[in-house]
Structures are given as structure tokens and as C-alpha cells.
Coordinates of C-alpha atoms in Angstrom, one line a residue:
X1 CA -18.5 17.8 62.2
X2 CA -21.0 16.7 59.6
X3 CA -20.1 19.8 57.3
X4 CA -16.4 19.1 57.7
X5 CA -16.9 15.4 56.5
X6 CA -19.0 16.7 53.5
X7 CA -16.3 19.1 52.7
X8 CA -13.6 16.6 52.9
X9 CA -15.4 14.2 50.8
X10 CA -16.3 16.9 48.2
X11 CA -12.5 17.9 48.1
X12 CA -11.5 14.3 47.7
X13 CA -13.9 14.0 44.7
X14 CA -12.6 17.1 43.1
X15 CA -8.9 16.0 43.6
X16 CA -9.7 12.4 42.1
X17 CA -11.5 14.1 39.1
X18 CA -8.5 16.4 38.6
X19 CA -6.2 13.5 38.5
X20 CA -8.3 11.9 35.6
X21 CA -8.9 15.1 33.8
X22 CA -5.8 14.4 31.6
X23 CA -7.2 11.0 30.6
X24 CA -10.5 12.3 29.5
X25 CA -8.6 14.8 27.2
X26 CA -6.6 12.0 25.8
X27 CA -9.6 9.9 25.1
X28 CA -11.7 12.7 23.5
X29 CA -8.7 13.6 21.0
X30 CA -8.5 9.9 20.0
X31 CA -12.3 9.8 19.5
X32 CA -12.3 13.0 17.5
X33 CA -9.3 12.1 15.4
X34 CA -10.8 8.7 14.7
X35 CA -13.5 10.2 12.4
X36 CA -13.0 10.3 8.7
X37 CA -12.7 13.8 7.5
X38 CA -10.6 16.1 5.1
X39 CA -10.0 19.8 5.8
X40 CA -8.8 22.4 3.4
X41 CA -6.9 25.7 4.4
X42 CA -8.8 28.5 3.5
X43 CA -12.1 26.8 3.1
X44 CA -13.8 28.8 5.6
X45 CA -14.7 31.3 3.0
X46 CA -16.5 28.9 0.9
X47 CA -19.9 29.5 -0.5
X48 CA -22.6 27.1 0.3
X49 CA -24.1 26.3 -3.2
X50 CA -24.7 23.0 -5.1
X51 CA -23.3 22.3 -8.6
X52 CA -27.0 22.0 -9.8
X53 CA -27.9 25.6 -8.5
X54 CA -25.2 27.4 -10.7
X55 CA -26.9 28.5 -13.6
X56 CA -25.8 32.2 -13.5
X57 CA -22.0 31.7 -13.9
X58 CA -21.1 35.3 -13.6
X59 CA -22.6 35.4 -10.2
X60 CA -20.3 32.6 -8.9
X61 CA -17.0 33.2 -10.7
X62 CA -14.1 33.2 -8.3
X63 CA -16.1 32.0 -5.4
X64 CA -14.4 29.3 -3.3
X65 CA -16.3 26.0 -3.2
X66 CA -15.8 22.6 -1.2
X67 CA -17.5 19.9 -3.3
X68 CA -17.3 16.2 -3.6
X69 CA -18.8 13.2 -5.2
X70 CA -18.3 10.2 -7.5
X71 CA -16.1 10.2 -10.5
X72 CA -17.8 9.7 -13.6
X73 CA -14.9 10.1 -16.2
X74 CA -11.3 11.2 -16.0
X75 CA -9.6 13.1 -18.9
X76 CA -5.7 14.0 -19.4
X77 CA -5.1 17.0 -21.5
X78 CA -1.9 18.8 -22.6
X79 CA -2.2 21.2 -20.0
X80 CA -3.6 19.2 -17.0
X81 CA -6.3 16.9 -16.3
X82 CA -10.3 17.2 -15.8
X83 CA -12.6 15.1 -13.8
X84 CA -16.4 14.8 -14.4
X85 CA -18.0 14.3 -11.0
X86 CA -21.5 13.4 -9.9
X87 CA -21.6 15.8 -7.0
X88 CA -23.1 14.4 -3.5
X89 CA -23.8 16.3 -0.5
X90 CA -20.9 16.5 2.0
X91 CA -20.8 15.6 5.7
X92 CA -19.4 18.3 8.2
X93 CA -16.2 16.4 7.8
X94 CA -16.3 17.1 3.9
X95 CA -17.0 13.2 3.5
X96 CA -19.3 12.4 0.3
X97 CA -22.7 11.1 1.5
X98 CA -22.7 8.2 -0.9
X99 CA -26.3 7.1 -0.1
X100 CA -27.8 10.5 -0.8
X101 CA -29.2 11.7 -4.0
X102 CA -26.8 13.9 -6.5
X103 CA -26.7 17.6 -6.3
X104 CA -25.6 18.1 -9.8
X105 CA -22.5 17.3 -12.0
X106 CA -19.3 19.5 -12.1
X107 CA -16.0 19.5 -13.8
X108 CA -12.8 19.6 -12.0
X109 CA -9.9 21.2 -13.8
X110 CA -6.4 20.6 -12.3
X111 CA -2.8 21.8 -13.6
X112 CA -1.4 18.4 -13.1
X113 CA -1.6 14.8 -14.5
X114 CA -4.1 12.7 -12.9
X115 CA -3.6 8.9 -13.0
X116 CA -6.7 7.6 -14.5
X117 CA -6.4 4.3 -12.8
X118 CA -6.1 5.9 -9.5
X119 CA -8.8 8.5 -10.2
X120 CA -11.1 5.9 -12.1
X121 CA -15.0 6.1 -12.5
X122 CA -16.6 4.9 -9.2
X123 CA -14.2 6.4 -6.8
X124 CA -15.1 9.3 -4.5
X125 CA -13.1 12.6 -4.3
X126 CA -13.6 15.9 -2.1
X127 CA -12.0 18.9 -3.4
X128 CA -11.6 22.8 -2.8
X129 CA -11.4 25.2 -5.6
X130 CA -12.6 28.4 -7.3
X131 CA -15.6 28.4 -9.6
X132 CA -14.5 29.6 -13.0
X133 CA -17.8 29.4 -14.8
X134 CA -19.8 27.0 -17.1
X135 CA -18.6 24.6 -19.8
X136 CA -20.4 22.7 -22.3
X137 CA -16.9 21.2 -23.5
X138 CA -17.9 17.8 -21.8
X139 CA -20.6 16.4 -24.0
X140 CA -21.4 12.7 -24.2
X141 CA -24.2 10.7 -26.1
X142 CA -24.8 13.7 -28.5
X143 CA -25.9 15.7 -25.5
X144 CA -23.9 18.9 -24.5
X145 CA -24.4 19.8 -20.7
X146 CA -23.5 23.1 -19.2
X147 CA -21.6 22.2 -16.1
X148 CA -20.0 24.4 -13.5
X149 CA -16.0 24.1 -13.8
X150 CA -13.9 24.2 -10.6
X151 CA -10.3 25.1 -10.8
X152 CA -9.0 22.6 -8.2
X153 CA -6.8 24.0 -5.3
X154 CA -6.9 20.9 -3.1
X155 CA -8.1 17.3 -4.0
X156 CA -8.6 14.3 -1.7
X157 CA -9.2 10.7 -3.2
X158 CA -11.0 8.6 -0.8
X159 CA -10.0 5.0 -0.2
X160 CA -11.8 2.3 -2.3
X161 CA -12.4 0.6 1.2
X162 CA -15.6 2.4 2.3
X163 CA -15.4 1.0 5.8
X164 CA -12.2 2.9 6.3
X165 CA -14.2 6.0 6.0
X166 CA -15.9 5.3 9.3
X167 CA -14.7 5.9 12.9
X168 CA -13.2 2.6 14.4
X169 CA -14.1 4.0 17.8
X170 CA -17.4 3.5 19.5
X171 CA -18.7 4.0 22.9
X172 CA -21.3 1.8 24.2
X173 CA -22.6 -0.8 26.4
X174 CA -22.7 -4.4 24.9
X175 CA -21.1 -6.8 22.4
X176 CA -20.0 -5.6 19.3
X177 CA -19.1 -7.8 16.3
X178 CA -17.5 -6.5 13.1
X179 CA -16.2 -8.5 10.1

């Protein structure tokens, strides 16, 4: 009799858990989708290298990278646009870590017009592209820099509102006050 009541109790708990399993999946999906991230198709084949580490351009030409950072300058050319970017490390969701130290500058080349007011200095971007070598075309203050050039294959401009980058979902006990 004791064994039967334990079995019935275990079965009742299992049935109750199975009924709530769907809700657990829904909550988990909402939690995961609430995190800021950007994904690029084909980015699994990217190389893990920072812009500052590209000194031997021949070794890296044609390799796929996913880099991000803060826009320093935007230039529109006859055949497209270029961005000069201060590279920053990225989170696992490809979000620039704005509090981290720079990992080097790089140039983004795109075949389309980029609106300089949207892609203005201080804004953050994440991009996927192929390395095409080094360029010293972007010289400022009388100094020429050899910078890696990425031919853009996907470009994400992050919102000016940095708080929108963070998850709006939190799990915890207590009182939360947000402005």
C-alpha cells in the first residue's frame, strides 16, 4: 500500500510537469529572443582574428570575419561607401562590447551608398565580410595607417539608444526599478 501511494504520487507529479512543459518552452523562447544579438548567414566559417593582428595581409585575404565597433568616419565614393571603424571585441551575440579596449581600426567597403547622418561618428556597427588586404588610403593628420579592409557582406547599425541593446527580461527575486 505504501509503494502504491508513492507510485501514484510520482505519476501525478509527472503528469503535472508534462502539462507545464509547454509553458516552460514558451518562457525559455521569450527569454532567449529578448537578448540583443545579430546573426549573419555563413558566419560560422569566420576566422577569429582581431584587426590589430592583421599585419600579413596575404595570409588573411578572402577570409570571412565578423567584426564590430564604433564608427570614426564615413566616406561616400563614386563606387560605394567606406567606414573607418574602431574595432571592439564582440559578445557571443555579435554585440560590440563598448566598455572594452579597442582591438584595432579597420576599413569597411560597401558597394552601396551609406547615409552619413545614419552611419555617423560614434554609432556602433557589426558586420560580416571578407578581408581584401591592407590599405593606407585612409590617412589623417599627416599619418598614413595600414589598416585591414573588409568587403562588407552584411552590416548591422546598432540603435543610438544603448539601453535597447540589453535584454528586457530578467529573472530574480526582489524589486526592480528601471528608469
